[in-house]
Amino acid sequence: MKVTLQNLTKVFPGRNKQVSEDVIAVNDFNFEIPDGKLIGLLGPSGCGKSTTLNMISGLEKPTSGKIFFGEEDVTDLSPELRGVGLVFQNYALYPHLTVKGNILFPLQNLKKDKKLTKEQMNEKVEYVSKLVQIDELLERKPSELSGGQQQRVAIARALVKMPKILLLDEPLSNLDARLRLQTREELRRIQKETGITTVFVTHDQEEAMSISDMIVVMNKGVMNQYGAPQEVYEDPKNLFVAKFLGTPPINIFYGSVRSGALYIGKTEVMKAPGLDDREVYVGVRPEGFIINENGPLSCDLERVEVMGRDTSIVARHNYFTGAFIRAIISSEDAPRSDLKTVSFSLKKNKTYIFDKITEERLYLEN
Ligand code: ADP
Ligand code: MG
C-alpha cells in the first residue's frame, strides 16, 4: 500500500511559562512511501521521527496536512480502522499472557464481519510465529524470553492482522549489539517475504543504511533528503546530511573559494570551477584521501591503525573543524607510523563543498 504525506505538519503548543514556545515537531512534510518498500526514517533524537510515525498510525492528529493510504484520505480515520501494525522500542507485551496469547490478542478483538473462528486464528498465529521464528516458544511467558525473542513476539503481534502498513519505531534499540544485527537482518527478510510497506524509524544511520530500500533524512522536523542509501551517502544535499551518514564520519575542514580555487587554510587543494569567492566547509569522506608526498594537504600524523585490509590514519590539521581527521586507506599504502607529518591529495568525487552560511552543497562545474 502506497502512503502519501501531504504538507504534513505537527505543532505541539507551549503549555506554560516553562515551555512557552511552540514546538514544530514535523514541518510541512511532503513524501510518498512507495508500495511494498522498506523506508528508513532517519534523524537525530528529537527531530520528529516518532511524531511522523504516530501521525501515519493515527495516534497523533496532524495540525495540518493530509495522509493518504493508496487513494484513500485517512487523515481523520481512527488508528483501529487504518490497518497498521505497530512495533515500539519497548516491546510492551502483556506479561500475564503467553506468547501465543499475546499474538492472538489483536485477533480476538476484531469486530463484527472481521471476526475469526478459532481455527482461522490458530492458522494465523502459526503462520506469523513461523515467519519470525518463535513457533517453539508459544507457550512461554514474556518474562521467560530474551529481549530479542520478546521483540520478535511484538513483531508477530503487529503482523498477525496482516497490516497494510508496518510501522516500527526504533524496534532494535533495546537489543544488545549482536542481537541488533541479527534482528535487523530478520526484519529485512520478513519485510521481503510479506511485501508489507514498512516504515522503520531509527537514529542509527548504519542501521537505516543497511536495511532500507530508501532512506529519508530528517532534521528539526524538516525532511532534508530522500533517496537510496548509497545515493544519499554519495550525493548529500547539505552539510547536515553529509555529517549524519557514514562511519567514520566525513571530515570537515574550514575552507574558502578564491579565484576559482578551493583552499583549506592558505593551501589550494583543488580547482573550483564555477564557484564564486566565499567561505565554505570542505567535507572529505575517510576514503577520499590519497597518500601523496607532494599532496597539498599536509597534516600532523597522530597515529596509524592497521585493521587488516584497511589502515586508518589519525591526523590533525589547523583548519579541521573537529579534533582528529580520520582517513581510511589501503594497508598497502600505509605510511610509517613514526613520521611526523603525512600529506594527502583529495579525491574529487569524495570531496564536498558546502556554503559556510547556508550549509547547502555547492557543485563544481565540470
Ligand atoms: P524523535 O522521535 O525523532 O526523537 P519526536 O517526534 O518524539 O522526535 O519529537 C519531536 C519534537 O516534538 C521534540 O522536540 C519533542 O520534544 C516534541 N514533542 C514530541 N511529543 C510531544 C508532546 N506530546 N508534547 C510536546 N512536545 C512533544
Ligand atoms: Mg522517537
PDB file of N, CA, C and O in Angstrom, residues 156-197:
ATOM      1  N   ALA A 156       5.544 -10.226  15.628  1.00  0.00           N
ATOM      2  CA  ALA A 156       4.494 -11.182  15.236  1.00  0.00           C
ATOM      3  C   ALA A 156       3.113 -10.620  15.547  1.00  0.00           C
ATOM      4  O   ALA A 156       2.176 -10.739  14.747  1.00  0.00           O
ATOM      5  N   ARG A 157       2.991 -10.004  16.719  1.00  0.00           N
ATOM      6  CA  ARG A 157       1.705  -9.440  17.112  1.00  0.00           C
ATOM      7  C   ARG A 157       1.287  -8.315  16.155  1.00  0.00           C
ATOM      8  O   ARG A 157       0.108  -8.150  15.844  1.00  0.00           O
ATOM      9  N   ALA A 158       2.273  -7.542  15.687  1.00  0.00           N
ATOM     10  CA  ALA A 158       1.950  -6.459  14.749  1.00  0.00           C
ATOM     11  C   ALA A 158       1.571  -7.011  13.374  1.00  0.00           C
ATOM     12  O   ALA A 158       0.809  -6.400  12.641  1.00  0.00           O
ATOM     13  N   LEU A 159       2.125  -8.185  13.040  1.00  0.00           N
ATOM     14  CA  LEU A 159       1.907  -8.743  11.697  1.00  0.00           C
ATOM     15  C   LEU A 159       0.661  -9.607  11.585  1.00  0.00           C
ATOM     16  O   LEU A 159       0.171  -9.856  10.488  1.00  0.00           O
ATOM     17  N   VAL A 160       0.152 -10.083  12.726  1.00  0.00           N
ATOM     18  CA  VAL A 160      -0.852 -11.151  12.663  1.00  0.00           C
ATOM     19  C   VAL A 160      -2.146 -10.719  11.973  1.00  0.00           C
ATOM     20  O   VAL A 160      -2.834 -11.524  11.356  1.00  0.00           O
ATOM     21  N   LYS A 161      -2.456  -9.440  12.035  1.00  0.00           N
ATOM     22  CA  LYS A 161      -3.658  -8.954  11.342  1.00  0.00           C
ATOM     23  C   LYS A 161      -3.382  -8.637   9.878  1.00  0.00           C
ATOM     24  O   LYS A 161      -4.230  -8.083   9.187  1.00  0.00           O
ATOM     25  N   MET A 162      -2.158  -8.991   9.416  1.00  0.00           N
ATOM     26  CA  MET A 162      -1.741  -8.662   8.057  1.00  0.00           C
ATOM     27  C   MET A 162      -2.003  -7.197   7.749  1.00  0.00           C
ATOM     28  O   MET A 162      -2.831  -6.844   6.898  1.00  0.00           O
ATOM     29  N   PRO A 163      -1.266  -6.331   8.445  1.00  0.00           N
ATOM     30  CA  PRO A 163      -1.500  -4.893   8.260  1.00  0.00           C
ATOM     31  C   PRO A 163      -1.123  -4.458   6.851  1.00  0.00           C
ATOM     32  O   PRO A 163      -0.298  -5.095   6.201  1.00  0.00           O
ATOM     33  N   LYS A 164      -1.735  -3.343   6.432  1.00  0.00           N
ATOM     34  CA  LYS A 164      -1.389  -2.793   5.124  1.00  0.00           C
ATOM     35  C   LYS A 164      -0.032  -2.115   5.208  1.00  0.00           C
ATOM     36  O   LYS A 164       0.709  -2.032   4.240  1.00  0.00           O
ATOM     37  N   ILE A 165       0.248  -1.616   6.418  1.00  0.00           N
ATOM     38  CA  ILE A 165       1.496  -0.889   6.627  1.00  0.00           C
ATOM     39  C   ILE A 165       2.066  -1.288   7.981  1.00  0.00           C
ATOM     40  O   ILE A 165       1.327  -1.406   8.965  1.00  0.00           O
ATOM     41  N   LEU A 166       3.366  -1.510   7.994  1.00  0.00           N
ATOM     42  CA  LEU A 166       4.043  -1.855   9.246  1.00  0.00           C
ATOM     43  C   LEU A 166       4.898  -0.670   9.670  1.00  0.00           C
ATOM     44  O   LEU A 166       5.711  -0.173   8.883  1.00  0.00           O
ATOM     45  N   LEU A 167       4.684  -0.208  10.907  1.00  0.00           N
ATOM     46  CA  LEU A 167       5.417   0.964  11.403  1.00  0.00           C
ATOM     47  C   LEU A 167       6.270   0.539  12.586  1.00  0.00           C
ATOM     48  O   LEU A 167       5.758   0.006  13.574  1.00  0.00           O
ATOM     49  N   LEU A 168       7.560   0.766  12.482  1.00  0.00           N
ATOM     50  CA  LEU A 168       8.499   0.301  13.507  1.00  0.00           C
ATOM     51  C   LEU A 168       9.245   1.495  14.072  1.00  0.00           C
ATOM     52  O   LEU A 168       9.934   2.197  13.321  1.00  0.00           O
ATOM     53  N   ASP A 169       9.100   1.746  15.355  1.00  0.00           N
ATOM     54  CA  ASP A 169       9.750   2.908  15.966  1.00  0.00           C
ATOM     55  C   ASP A 169      10.934   2.462  16.815  1.00  0.00           C
ATOM     56  O   ASP A 169      10.755   1.981  17.920  1.00  0.00           O
ATOM     57  N   GLU A 170      12.130   2.601  16.289  1.00  0.00           N
ATOM     58  CA  GLU A 170      13.367   2.187  16.954  1.00  0.00           C
ATOM     59  C   GLU A 170      13.242   0.792  17.565  1.00  0.00           C
ATOM     60  O   GLU A 170      13.541   0.590  18.736  1.00  0.00           O
ATOM     61  N   PRO A 171      12.818  -0.195  16.773  1.00  0.00           N
ATOM     62  CA  PRO A 171      12.478  -1.502  17.337  1.00  0.00           C
ATOM     63  C   PRO A 171      13.682  -2.271  17.867  1.00  0.00           C
ATOM     64  O   PRO A 171      13.499  -3.208  18.633  1.00  0.00           O
ATOM     65  N   LEU A 172      14.886  -1.873  17.478  1.00  0.00           N
ATOM     66  CA  LEU A 172      16.056  -2.670  17.867  1.00  0.00           C
ATOM     67  C   LEU A 172      16.880  -2.013  18.966  1.00  0.00           C
ATOM     68  O   LEU A 172      17.879  -2.575  19.418  1.00  0.00           O
ATOM     69  N   SER A 173      16.455  -0.834  19.388  1.00  0.00           N
ATOM     70  CA  SER A 173      17.302  -0.038  20.291  1.00  0.00           C
ATOM     71  C   SER A 173      17.545  -0.690  21.649  1.00  0.00           C
ATOM     72  O   SER A 173      18.533  -0.387  22.298  1.00  0.00           O
ATOM     73  N   ASN A 174      16.637  -1.536  22.082  1.00  0.00           N
ATOM     74  CA  ASN A 174      16.831  -2.172  23.388  1.00  0.00           C
ATOM     75  C   ASN A 174      17.620  -3.472  23.327  1.00  0.00           C
ATOM     76  O   ASN A 174      17.820  -4.124  24.343  1.00  0.00           O
ATOM     77  N   LEU A 175      18.054  -3.838  22.134  1.00  0.00           N
ATOM     78  CA  LEU A 175      18.763  -5.116  21.994  1.00  0.00           C
ATOM     79  C   LEU A 175      20.269  -4.882  22.047  1.00  0.00           C
ATOM     80  O   LEU A 175      20.753  -3.821  21.651  1.00  0.00           O
ATOM     81  N   ASP A 176      21.009  -5.887  22.511  1.00  0.00           N
ATOM     82  CA  ASP A 176      22.457  -5.719  22.513  1.00  0.00           C
ATOM     83  C   ASP A 176      22.979  -5.819  21.076  1.00  0.00           C
ATOM     84  O   ASP A 176      22.272  -6.229  20.158  1.00  0.00           O
ATOM     85  N   ALA A 177      24.253  -5.434  20.906  1.00  0.00           N
ATOM     86  CA  ALA A 177      24.778  -5.207  19.558  1.00  0.00           C
ATOM     87  C   ALA A 177      24.593  -6.401  18.623  1.00  0.00           C
ATOM     88  O   ALA A 177      24.163  -6.253  17.483  1.00  0.00           O
ATOM     89  N   ARG A 178      24.863  -7.603  19.117  1.00  0.00           N
ATOM     90  CA  ARG A 178      24.789  -8.761  18.229  1.00  0.00           C
ATOM     91  C   ARG A 178      23.367  -9.078  17.819  1.00  0.00           C
ATOM     92  O   ARG A 178      23.069  -9.350  16.656  1.00  0.00           O
ATOM     93  N   LEU A 179      22.484  -9.028  18.822  1.00  0.00           N
ATOM     94  CA  LEU A 179      21.078  -9.295  18.528  1.00  0.00           C
ATOM     95  C   LEU A 179      20.498  -8.244  17.587  1.00  0.00           C
ATOM     96  O   LEU A 179      19.637  -8.536  16.761  1.00  0.00           O
ATOM     97  N   ARG A 180      20.997  -7.032  17.739  1.00  0.00           N
ATOM     98  CA  ARG A 180      20.501  -5.938  16.913  1.00  0.00           C
ATOM     99  C   ARG A 180      20.820  -6.225  15.442  1.00  0.00           C
ATOM    100  O   ARG A 180      19.972  -6.091  14.573  1.00  0.00           O
ATOM    101  N   LEU A 181      22.045  -6.658  15.209  1.00  0.00           N
ATOM    102  CA  LEU A 181      22.449  -7.009  13.845  1.00  0.00           C
ATOM    103  C   LEU A 181      21.597  -8.132  13.292  1.00  0.00           C
ATOM    104  O   LEU A 181      21.078  -8.078  12.178  1.00  0.00           O
ATOM    105  N   GLN A 182      21.458  -9.170  14.121  1.00  0.00           N
ATOM    106  CA  GLN A 182      20.737 -10.354  13.682  1.00  0.00           C
ATOM    107  C   GLN A 182      19.264 -10.028  13.432  1.00  0.00           C
ATOM    108  O   GLN A 182      18.703 -10.414  12.409  1.00  0.00           O
ATOM    109  N   THR A 183      18.677  -9.263  14.345  1.00  0.00           N
ATOM    110  CA  THR A 183      17.247  -8.978  14.234  1.00  0.00           C
ATOM    111  C   THR A 183      16.970  -8.067  13.038  1.00  0.00           C
ATOM    112  O   THR A 183      15.938  -8.170  12.389  1.00  0.00           O
ATOM    113  N   ARG A 184      17.922  -7.196  12.724  1.00  0.00           N
ATOM    114  CA  ARG A 184      17.659  -6.327  11.574  1.00  0.00           C
ATOM    115  C   ARG A 184      17.714  -7.112  10.262  1.00  0.00           C
ATOM    116  O   ARG A 184      16.943  -6.830   9.352  1.00  0.00           O
ATOM    117  N   GLU A 185      18.559  -8.111  10.201  1.00  0.00           N
ATOM    118  CA  GLU A 185      18.558  -8.994   9.028  1.00  0.00           C
ATOM    119  C   GLU A 185      17.216  -9.716   8.926  1.00  0.00           C
ATOM    120  O   GLU A 185      16.641  -9.863   7.842  1.00  0.00           O
ATOM    121  N   GLU A 186      16.743 -10.178  10.091  1.00  0.00           N
ATOM    122  CA  GLU A 186      15.463 -10.876  10.154  1.00  0.00           C
ATOM    123  C   GLU A 186      14.322  -9.987   9.679  1.00  0.00           C
ATOM    124  O   GLU A 186      13.457 -10.416   8.918  1.00  0.00           O
ATOM    125  N   LEU A 187      14.350  -8.758  10.171  1.00  0.00           N
ATOM    126  CA  LEU A 187      13.293  -7.812   9.802  1.00  0.00           C
ATOM    127  C   LEU A 187      13.263  -7.613   8.286  1.00  0.00           C
ATOM    128  O   LEU A 187      12.210  -7.559   7.666  1.00  0.00           O
ATOM    129  N   ARG A 188      14.460  -7.506   7.735  1.00  0.00           N
ATOM    130  CA  ARG A 188      14.582  -7.325   6.296  1.00  0.00           C
ATOM    131  C   ARG A 188      13.959  -8.517   5.565  1.00  0.00           C
ATOM    132  O   ARG A 188      13.205  -8.356   4.605  1.00  0.00           O
ATOM    133  N   ARG A 189      14.278  -9.717   6.054  1.00  0.00           N
ATOM    134  CA  ARG A 189      13.744 -10.933   5.430  1.00  0.00           C
ATOM    135  C   ARG A 189      12.222 -10.973   5.540  1.00  0.00           C
ATOM    136  O   ARG A 189      11.519 -11.247   4.558  1.00  0.00           O
ATOM    137  N   ILE A 190      11.720 -10.669   6.732  1.00  0.00           N
ATOM    138  CA  ILE A 190      10.272 -10.710   6.963  1.00  0.00           C
ATOM    139  C   ILE A 190       9.570  -9.699   6.059  1.00  0.00           C
ATOM    140  O   ILE A 190       8.549  -9.985   5.443  1.00  0.00           O
ATOM    141  N   GLN A 191      10.168  -8.509   5.950  1.00  0.00           N
ATOM    142  CA  GLN A 191       9.557  -7.485   5.108  1.00  0.00           C
ATOM    143  C   GLN A 191       9.520  -7.950   3.649  1.00  0.00           C
ATOM    144  O   GLN A 191       8.521  -7.797   2.960  1.00  0.00           O
ATOM    145  N   LYS A 192      10.607  -8.564   3.198  1.00  0.00           N
ATOM    146  CA  LYS A 192      10.667  -9.044   1.806  1.00  0.00           C
ATOM    147  C   LYS A 192       9.638 -10.141   1.575  1.00  0.00           C
ATOM    148  O   LYS A 192       8.961 -10.172   0.553  1.00  0.00           O
ATOM    149  N   GLU A 193       9.547 -11.064   2.571  1.00  0.00           N
ATOM    150  CA  GLU A 193       8.627 -12.202   2.418  1.00  0.00           C
ATOM    151  C   GLU A 193       7.183 -11.758   2.375  1.00  0.00           C
ATOM    152  O   GLU A 193       6.387 -12.310   1.638  1.00  0.00           O
ATOM    153  N   THR A 194       6.837 -10.775   3.210  1.00  0.00           N
ATOM    154  CA  THR A 194       5.438 -10.358   3.278  1.00  0.00           C
ATOM    155  C   THR A 194       5.118  -9.262   2.271  1.00  0.00           C
ATOM    156  O   THR A 194       3.959  -9.087   1.900  1.00  0.00           O
ATOM    157  N   GLY A 195       6.129  -8.498   1.861  1.00  0.00           N
ATOM    158  CA  GLY A 195       5.900  -7.381   0.936  1.00  0.00           C
ATOM    159  C   GLY A 195       5.098  -6.247   1.538  1.00  0.00           C
ATOM    160  O   GLY A 195       4.551  -5.413   0.811  1.00  0.00           O
ATOM    161  N   ILE A 196       5.037  -6.193   2.875  1.00  0.00           N
ATOM    162  CA  ILE A 196       4.273  -5.124   3.524  1.00  0.00           C
ATOM    163  C   ILE A 196       5.071  -3.824   3.503  1.00  0.00           C
ATOM    164  O   ILE A 196       6.243  -3.804   3.867  1.00  0.00           O
ATOM    165  N   THR A 197       4.422  -2.758   3.066  1.00  0.00           N
ATOM    166  CA  THR A 197       5.046  -1.431   3.084  1.00  0.00           C
ATOM    167  C   THR A 197       5.443  -1.106   4.524  1.00  0.00           C
ATOM    168  O   THR A 197       4.616  -1.187   5.430  1.00  0.00           O
TER     169      THR A 197
END
